[in-house]
mmCIF file of C-alpha atoms in Angstrom:
data_model
loop_
_atom_site.group_PDB
_atom_site.id
_atom_site.type_symbol
_atom_site.label_atom_id
_atom_site.label_comp_id
_atom_site.label_asym_id
_atom_site.label_seq_id
_atom_site.Cartn_x
_atom_site.Cartn_y
_atom_site.Cartn_z
ATOM 1 C CA MET A 1 -43.195 2.302 -21.012
ATOM 2 C CA THR A 2 -45.866 1.324 -18.518
ATOM 3 C CA ILE A 3 -48.299 3.804 -16.995
ATOM 4 C CA ARG A 4 -46.670 3.262 -13.597
ATOM 5 C CA THR A 5 -43.231 4.124 -14.981
ATOM 6 C CA LEU A 6 -44.590 7.165 -16.794
ATOM 7 C CA VAL A 7 -46.313 8.498 -13.662
ATOM 8 C CA LYS A 8 -43.177 7.881 -11.562
ATOM 9 C CA THR A 9 -41.044 9.749 -14.102
ATOM 10 C CA ILE A 10 -43.442 12.697 -14.113
ATOM 11 C CA GLN A 11 -43.511 12.716 -10.294
ATOM 12 C CA ASP A 12 -39.713 12.787 -10.173
ATOM 13 C CA ILE A 13 -39.632 15.736 -12.566
ATOM 14 C CA MET A 14 -42.324 17.589 -10.612
ATOM 15 C CA ARG A 15 -40.452 17.069 -7.320
ATOM 16 C CA GLN A 16 -37.651 19.232 -8.708
ATOM 17 C CA ASP A 17 -40.023 22.211 -9.033
ATOM 18 C CA THR A 18 -39.351 24.541 -6.101
ATOM 19 C CA GLY A 19 -42.753 26.196 -6.522
ATOM 20 C CA VAL A 20 -44.660 23.023 -5.631
ATOM 21 C CA ASP A 21 -45.051 22.078 -1.969
ATOM 22 C CA GLY A 22 -46.009 18.500 -1.254
ATOM 23 C CA ASP A 23 -47.730 15.633 -2.962
ATOM 24 C CA ALA A 24 -51.200 17.183 -2.694
ATOM 25 C CA GLN A 25 -50.178 20.080 -4.918
ATOM 26 C CA ARG A 26 -48.357 17.780 -7.338
ATOM 27 C CA ILE A 27 -51.393 15.494 -7.635
ATOM 28 C CA SER A 28 -53.625 18.473 -8.365
ATOM 29 C CA GLN A 29 -51.275 19.778 -11.046
ATOM 30 C CA PHE A 30 -50.834 16.300 -12.518
ATOM 31 C CA CYS A 31 -54.614 15.872 -12.818
ATOM 32 C CA TRP A 32 -54.918 19.208 -14.615
ATOM 33 C CA MET A 33 -52.117 18.215 -17.000
ATOM 34 C CA ILE A 34 -53.883 14.949 -17.852
ATOM 35 C CA PHE A 35 -57.228 16.747 -18.248
ATOM 36 C CA SER A 36 -55.654 19.326 -20.574
ATOM 37 C CA LYS A 37 -54.001 16.577 -22.630
ATOM 38 C CA ILE A 38 -57.296 14.709 -23.027
ATOM 39 C CA ILE A 39 -59.127 17.866 -24.149
ATOM 40 C CA ASP A 40 -56.323 18.732 -26.583
ATOM 41 C CA ASP A 41 -56.368 15.237 -28.094
ATOM 42 C CA GLN A 42 -60.150 15.363 -28.475
ATOM 43 C CA ASN A 43 -59.939 18.734 -30.204
ATOM 44 C CA GLN A 44 -57.296 17.441 -32.611
ATOM 45 C CA GLY A 45 -59.464 14.421 -33.409
ATOM 46 C CA LEU A 46 -62.477 16.628 -34.075
ATOM 47 C CA GLU A 47 -60.409 18.861 -36.363
ATOM 48 C CA LEU A 48 -59.282 15.820 -38.361
ATOM 49 C CA ILE A 49 -62.874 14.636 -38.721
ATOM 50 C CA ARG A 50 -64.097 18.101 -39.687
ATOM 51 C CA ASP A 51 -61.329 18.607 -42.265
ATOM 52 C CA ALA A 52 -61.859 15.186 -43.865
#
C-alpha cells in the first residue's frame, strides 16, 4: 500500500466522524495521530535496546 493510498483511506474513515468539521480539523487530528505513532514506535525501540 502506498503512502497516498494509506492517507486517502484514513481521510475517508475520518470523514465519517460526525464530531469533526472540515479538512482543517481532520489534518490537525491526522498530524497528532502520526506524531503519537512516531513517539510510540521510538519508545518501543528504546525498550528493546534497554532490555537487550
